[in-house]
XYZ file of C-alpha atoms in Angstrom:
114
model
C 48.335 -202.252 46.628
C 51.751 -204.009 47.592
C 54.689 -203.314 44.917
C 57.200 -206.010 44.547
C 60.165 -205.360 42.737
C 62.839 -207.657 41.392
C 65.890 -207.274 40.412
C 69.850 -209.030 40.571
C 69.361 -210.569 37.199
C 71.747 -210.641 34.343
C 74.101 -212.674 32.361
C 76.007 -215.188 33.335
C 78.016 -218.326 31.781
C 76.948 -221.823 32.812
C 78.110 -222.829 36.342
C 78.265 -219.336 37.715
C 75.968 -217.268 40.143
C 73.658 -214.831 40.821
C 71.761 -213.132 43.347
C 68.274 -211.882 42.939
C 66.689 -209.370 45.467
C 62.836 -208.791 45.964
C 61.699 -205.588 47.945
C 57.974 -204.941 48.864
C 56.216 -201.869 49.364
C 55.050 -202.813 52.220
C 55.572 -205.138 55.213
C 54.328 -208.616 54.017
C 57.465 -210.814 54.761
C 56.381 -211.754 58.236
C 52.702 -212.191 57.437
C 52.777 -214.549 54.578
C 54.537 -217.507 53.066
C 56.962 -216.156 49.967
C 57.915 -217.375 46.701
C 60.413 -217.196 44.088
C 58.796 -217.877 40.717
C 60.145 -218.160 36.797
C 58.701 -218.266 33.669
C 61.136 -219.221 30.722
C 59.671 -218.422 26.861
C 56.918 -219.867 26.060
C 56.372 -221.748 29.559
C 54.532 -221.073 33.056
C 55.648 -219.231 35.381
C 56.492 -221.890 38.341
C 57.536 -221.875 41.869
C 61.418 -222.313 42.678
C 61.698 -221.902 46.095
C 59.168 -220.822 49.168
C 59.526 -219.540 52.639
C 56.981 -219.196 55.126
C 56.614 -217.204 58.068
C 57.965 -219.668 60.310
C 61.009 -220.432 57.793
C 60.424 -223.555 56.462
C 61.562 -223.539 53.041
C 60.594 -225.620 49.812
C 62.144 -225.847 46.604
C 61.579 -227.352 43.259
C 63.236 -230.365 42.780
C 65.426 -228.271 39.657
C 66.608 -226.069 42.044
C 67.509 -227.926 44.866
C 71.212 -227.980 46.302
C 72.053 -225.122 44.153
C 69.439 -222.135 44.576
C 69.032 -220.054 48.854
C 66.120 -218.282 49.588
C 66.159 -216.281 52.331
C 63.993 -213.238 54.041
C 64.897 -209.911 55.779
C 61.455 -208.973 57.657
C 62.868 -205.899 59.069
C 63.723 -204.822 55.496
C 60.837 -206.056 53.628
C 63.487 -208.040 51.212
C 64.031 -211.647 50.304
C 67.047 -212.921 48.226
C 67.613 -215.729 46.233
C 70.881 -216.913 45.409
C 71.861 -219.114 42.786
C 74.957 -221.195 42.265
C 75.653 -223.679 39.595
C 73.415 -221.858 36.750
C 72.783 -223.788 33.683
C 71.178 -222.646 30.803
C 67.854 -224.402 32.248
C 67.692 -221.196 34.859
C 66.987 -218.809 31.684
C 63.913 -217.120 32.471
C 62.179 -214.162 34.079
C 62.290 -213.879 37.719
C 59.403 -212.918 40.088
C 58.695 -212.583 43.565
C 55.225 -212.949 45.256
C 53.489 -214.440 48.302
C 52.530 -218.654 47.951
C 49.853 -218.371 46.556
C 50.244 -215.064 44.498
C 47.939 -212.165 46.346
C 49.511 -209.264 44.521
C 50.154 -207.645 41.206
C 53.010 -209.306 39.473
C 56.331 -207.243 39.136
C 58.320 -206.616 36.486
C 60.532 -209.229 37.170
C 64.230 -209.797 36.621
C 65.662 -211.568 33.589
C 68.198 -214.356 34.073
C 70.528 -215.621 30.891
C 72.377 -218.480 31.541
C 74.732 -218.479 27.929
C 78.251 -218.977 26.708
């Protein structure tokens, strides 16, 4: 079973940045289109950003102009960086493939708080 693990989160004031990394287990970055998911309290977890094999890359419409994904293949790792960080981006961070074929991680928690 692939292992996906998250991590780059933290605190951070409103306006700032931070850079999440996801590493697999195994080599799955080439193969499959990858996601960047959150769930804030009490909410779904939803899709922030996607990148497919081919690199085309989606992102929800909260996200857009202020959060990169990108993929390493050789590495197995995909970033995410975010700029501009409002207290909206609170949540737990995930990585998995779009759709979700593996276990979820543990993810990576993200405060956005003065």
């Amino acid at each position: 079973q692939v292992q996906l693990v998250e991590s780059g989160g933290g605190l951070v004031q409103p306006g700032g940045s931070l850079r999440l990394s996801c590493a697999a287990s195994e080599t799955i970055f080439s193969f499959y289109a990858m996601g960047w998911y959150r769930r804030a309290l009490g909410k779904e977890r939803d899709l922030v950003a996607e990148i497919t094999p081919g690199g085309r890359i989606n992102y929800a419409d909260s996200v857009k102009g202020r959060f990169t994904i990108s993929r390493d293949n050789a590495k197995n790792t995909m970033l995410l960086q975010m700029n501009s960080l409002t207290p909206e981006d609170t949540a737990v961070y995930y990585c998995n493939t779009h759709p979700d074929l593996y276990s979820w991680g543990q993810g990576t928690q993200v405060t956005v708080s003065s």
